[in-house]
Amino acid sequence: MLALSLVALALHGALAGLFYTFSMSVMPGLNAIDPAQAEAAMRSINRKILNPWLYLVFLGSPLAALVAGLLADAPAAFWFFAAAAVNFVGSFLVTVAINVPMNNAFEAGTMPWKDYASRWTAWNTLRAAAGVVSLVLMGAGLTAL
């Protein structure tokens, strides 16, 4: 139980860090260069980020928290379920419903950089915040074990 909870904590930390890094450094860095270069770089990033390591963290963090909640006793279970719920809504659903469709429109050339960058970053920052909240909730669950 402890090992699974620690794995879930690490997965949440990796996901929060990924989203945080994009909002706080990658996107500002891309916004500081020529838009055509930024577009090419972001398209490359969007293609390369789709890999098994992303899927492990992206799908694994809410699932690991959910399983930890199912295996834990109260009050730890509450915190793990809360982490899974915040992660699912704030990271998974936002990604699927908002960021991925924007990525697809951007890739197709129907959304220019000037429209894409600020909107995508705003939603990504929400994902980062949800990731941090989920991480804290996982930590609270660990202290309740």
mmCIF file of C-alpha atoms in Angstrom:
data_model
loop_
_atom_site.group_PDB
_atom_site.id
_atom_site.type_symbol
_atom_site.label_atom_id
_atom_site.label_comp_id
_atom_site.label_asym_id
_atom_site.label_seq_id
_atom_site.Cartn_x
_atom_site.Cartn_y
_atom_site.Cartn_z
ATOM 1 C CA MET A 1 0.000 0.000 0.000
ATOM 2 C CA LEU A 2 2.760 2.424 0.914
ATOM 3 C CA ALA A 3 4.724 1.579 -2.230
ATOM 4 C CA LEU A 4 1.701 2.192 -4.471
ATOM 5 C CA SER A 5 0.992 5.479 -2.714
ATOM 6 C CA LEU A 6 4.576 6.615 -3.235
ATOM 7 C CA VAL A 7 4.409 5.674 -6.915
ATOM 8 C CA ALA A 8 1.169 7.664 -7.228
ATOM 9 C CA LEU A 9 2.814 10.608 -5.477
ATOM 10 C CA ALA A 10 5.776 10.485 -7.866
ATOM 11 C CA LEU A 11 3.476 10.280 -10.901
ATOM 12 C CA HIS A 12 1.485 13.291 -9.685
ATOM 13 C CA GLY A 13 4.711 15.210 -9.123
ATOM 14 C CA ALA A 14 5.962 14.417 -12.613
ATOM 15 C CA LEU A 15 2.682 15.507 -14.195
ATOM 16 C CA ALA A 16 2.477 18.729 -12.182
ATOM 17 C CA GLY A 17 6.091 19.465 -13.080
ATOM 18 C CA LEU A 18 5.481 18.850 -16.765
ATOM 19 C CA PHE A 19 2.561 21.260 -16.919
ATOM 20 C CA TYR A 20 4.345 23.815 -14.721
ATOM 21 C CA THR A 21 7.443 23.722 -16.923
ATOM 22 C CA PHE A 22 5.422 24.427 -20.043
ATOM 23 C CA SER A 23 3.588 27.408 -18.545
ATOM 24 C CA MET A 24 6.579 28.924 -16.784
ATOM 25 C CA SER A 25 9.384 28.380 -19.292
ATOM 26 C CA VAL A 26 8.577 26.609 -22.554
ATOM 27 C CA MET A 27 5.725 28.841 -23.680
ATOM 28 C CA PRO A 28 7.375 32.117 -22.574
ATOM 29 C CA GLY A 29 10.525 30.970 -24.348
ATOM 30 C CA LEU A 30 8.625 30.233 -27.533
ATOM 31 C CA ASN A 31 6.791 33.559 -27.283
ATOM 32 C CA ALA A 32 10.167 35.319 -27.174
ATOM 33 C CA ILE A 33 11.193 34.112 -30.633
ATOM 34 C CA ASP A 34 9.883 34.639 -34.127
ATOM 35 C CA PRO A 35 6.311 33.242 -34.403
ATOM 36 C CA ALA A 36 7.232 31.013 -37.351
ATOM 37 C CA GLN A 37 10.035 29.452 -35.290
ATOM 38 C CA ALA A 38 7.751 29.113 -32.285
ATOM 39 C CA GLU A 39 5.129 27.382 -34.414
ATOM 40 C CA ALA A 40 7.668 24.919 -35.811
ATOM 41 C CA ALA A 41 9.074 24.205 -32.353
ATOM 42 C CA MET A 42 5.648 23.695 -30.757
ATOM 43 C CA ARG A 43 4.514 21.405 -33.545
ATOM 44 C CA SER A 44 7.640 19.319 -32.991
ATOM 45 C CA ILE A 45 7.053 19.279 -29.221
ATOM 46 C CA ASN A 46 3.411 18.264 -29.678
ATOM 47 C CA ARG A 47 4.473 15.338 -31.852
ATOM 48 C CA LYS A 48 7.359 14.185 -29.663
ATOM 49 C CA ILE A 49 5.523 14.439 -26.349
ATOM 50 C CA LEU A 50 3.162 11.659 -27.401
ATOM 51 C CA ASN A 51 5.248 8.796 -26.059
ATOM 52 C CA PRO A 52 4.965 6.008 -23.483
ATOM 53 C CA TRP A 53 6.523 8.123 -20.711
ATOM 54 C CA LEU A 54 3.821 10.771 -21.093
ATOM 55 C CA TYR A 55 1.065 8.162 -21.116
ATOM 56 C CA LEU A 56 2.506 6.494 -18.005
ATOM 57 C CA VAL A 57 2.402 9.768 -16.076
ATOM 58 C CA PHE A 58 -0.759 11.219 -17.621
ATOM 59 C CA LEU A 59 -2.904 8.092 -17.271
ATOM 60 C CA GLY A 60 -1.028 6.492 -14.405
ATOM 61 C CA SER A 61 -1.331 9.307 -11.882
ATOM 62 C CA PRO A 62 -5.134 9.361 -11.532
ATOM 63 C CA LEU A 63 -5.354 5.573 -11.809
ATOM 64 C CA ALA A 64 -2.695 4.993 -9.162
ATOM 65 C CA ALA A 65 -4.424 7.464 -6.828
ATOM 66 C CA LEU A 66 -7.757 5.741 -7.409
ATOM 67 C CA VAL A 67 -6.317 2.299 -6.675
ATOM 68 C CA ALA A 68 -4.541 3.669 -3.599
ATOM 69 C CA GLY A 69 -7.879 5.034 -2.432
ATOM 70 C CA LEU A 70 -9.561 1.687 -2.967
ATOM 71 C CA LEU A 71 -6.868 -0.102 -0.956
ATOM 72 C CA ALA A 72 -6.455 2.440 1.832
ATOM 73 C CA ASP A 73 -8.478 2.847 4.986
ATOM 74 C CA ALA A 74 -10.099 6.123 6.015
ATOM 75 C CA PRO A 75 -8.964 8.880 6.255
ATOM 76 C CA ALA A 76 -6.157 8.210 3.734
ATOM 77 C CA ALA A 77 -8.654 6.850 1.200
ATOM 78 C CA PHE A 78 -10.490 10.187 1.167
ATOM 79 C CA TRP A 79 -7.303 12.074 0.271
ATOM 80 C CA PHE A 80 -6.330 9.594 -2.448
ATOM 81 C CA PHE A 81 -9.819 9.719 -3.988
ATOM 82 C CA ALA A 82 -9.711 13.527 -3.854
ATOM 83 C CA ALA A 83 -6.324 13.504 -5.612
ATOM 84 C CA ALA A 84 -7.680 11.188 -8.309
ATOM 85 C CA ALA A 85 -10.750 13.391 -8.809
ATOM 86 C CA VAL A 86 -8.829 16.680 -9.018
ATOM 87 C CA ASN A 87 -6.309 15.097 -11.365
ATOM 88 C CA PHE A 88 -9.010 13.604 -13.559
ATOM 89 C CA VAL A 89 -11.021 16.819 -13.859
ATOM 90 C CA GLY A 90 -8.195 19.358 -13.848
ATOM 91 C CA SER A 91 -5.643 17.451 -15.897
ATOM 92 C CA PHE A 92 -7.288 14.677 -17.893
ATOM 93 C CA LEU A 93 -10.594 16.322 -18.840
ATOM 94 C CA VAL A 94 -9.031 19.725 -19.553
ATOM 95 C CA THR A 95 -6.421 18.048 -21.739
ATOM 96 C CA VAL A 96 -8.917 15.969 -23.681
ATOM 97 C CA ALA A 97 -11.588 18.652 -24.026
ATOM 98 C CA ILE A 98 -9.456 21.758 -24.524
ATOM 99 C CA ASN A 99 -5.700 21.407 -25.003
ATOM 100 C CA VAL A 100 -5.732 18.476 -27.433
ATOM 101 C CA PRO A 101 -8.364 20.054 -29.707
ATOM 102 C CA MET A 102 -6.303 23.257 -29.710
ATOM 103 C CA ASN A 103 -3.199 21.224 -30.553
ATOM 104 C CA ASN A 104 -5.072 19.571 -33.408
ATOM 105 C CA ALA A 105 -6.292 22.906 -34.771
ATOM 106 C CA PHE A 106 -2.799 24.345 -34.435
ATOM 107 C CA GLU A 107 -1.284 21.345 -36.219
ATOM 108 C CA ALA A 108 -3.855 21.648 -39.003
ATOM 109 C CA GLY A 109 -2.998 25.310 -39.456
ATOM 110 C CA THR A 110 -6.471 26.546 -38.529
ATOM 111 C CA MET A 111 -5.307 28.242 -35.305
ATOM 112 C CA PRO A 112 -2.432 30.721 -35.631
ATOM 113 C CA TRP A 113 0.268 31.068 -32.963
ATOM 114 C CA LYS A 114 -1.076 34.441 -31.772
ATOM 115 C CA ASP A 115 -4.429 32.818 -30.923
ATOM 116 C CA TYR A 116 -3.026 29.501 -29.772
ATOM 117 C CA ALA A 117 -0.179 30.425 -27.418
ATOM 118 C CA SER A 118 -1.949 32.536 -24.810
ATOM 119 C CA ARG A 119 -5.125 30.436 -24.722
ATOM 120 C CA TRP A 120 -3.221 27.148 -24.591
ATOM 121 C CA THR A 121 -0.957 28.467 -21.835
ATOM 122 C CA ALA A 122 -3.897 29.654 -19.727
ATOM 123 C CA TRP A 123 -5.515 26.217 -19.833
ATOM 124 C CA ASN A 124 -2.167 24.531 -19.276
ATOM 125 C CA THR A 125 -1.625 26.670 -16.184
ATOM 126 C CA LEU A 126 -4.953 25.388 -14.873
ATOM 127 C CA ARG A 127 -3.654 21.857 -15.486
ATOM 128 C CA ALA A 128 -0.472 22.752 -13.581
ATOM 129 C CA ALA A 129 -2.497 24.079 -10.647
ATOM 130 C CA ALA A 130 -4.646 20.939 -10.630
ATOM 131 C CA GLY A 131 -1.469 18.875 -10.709
ATOM 132 C CA VAL A 132 -0.043 20.679 -7.696
ATOM 133 C CA VAL A 133 -3.321 20.347 -5.784
ATOM 134 C CA SER A 134 -3.413 16.626 -6.636
ATOM 135 C CA LEU A 135 0.173 16.259 -5.463
ATOM 136 C CA VAL A 136 -0.656 17.926 -2.142
ATOM 137 C CA LEU A 137 -3.715 15.697 -1.731
ATOM 138 C CA MET A 138 -1.568 12.620 -2.352
ATOM 139 C CA GLY A 139 0.837 13.894 0.308
ATOM 140 C CA ALA A 140 -2.032 14.366 2.742
ATOM 141 C CA GLY A 141 -3.124 10.796 2.045
ATOM 142 C CA LEU A 142 0.368 9.513 2.722
ATOM 143 C CA THR A 143 0.495 11.310 6.061
ATOM 144 C CA ALA A 144 -2.863 9.750 6.961
ATOM 145 C CA LEU A 145 -1.709 6.174 6.359
#
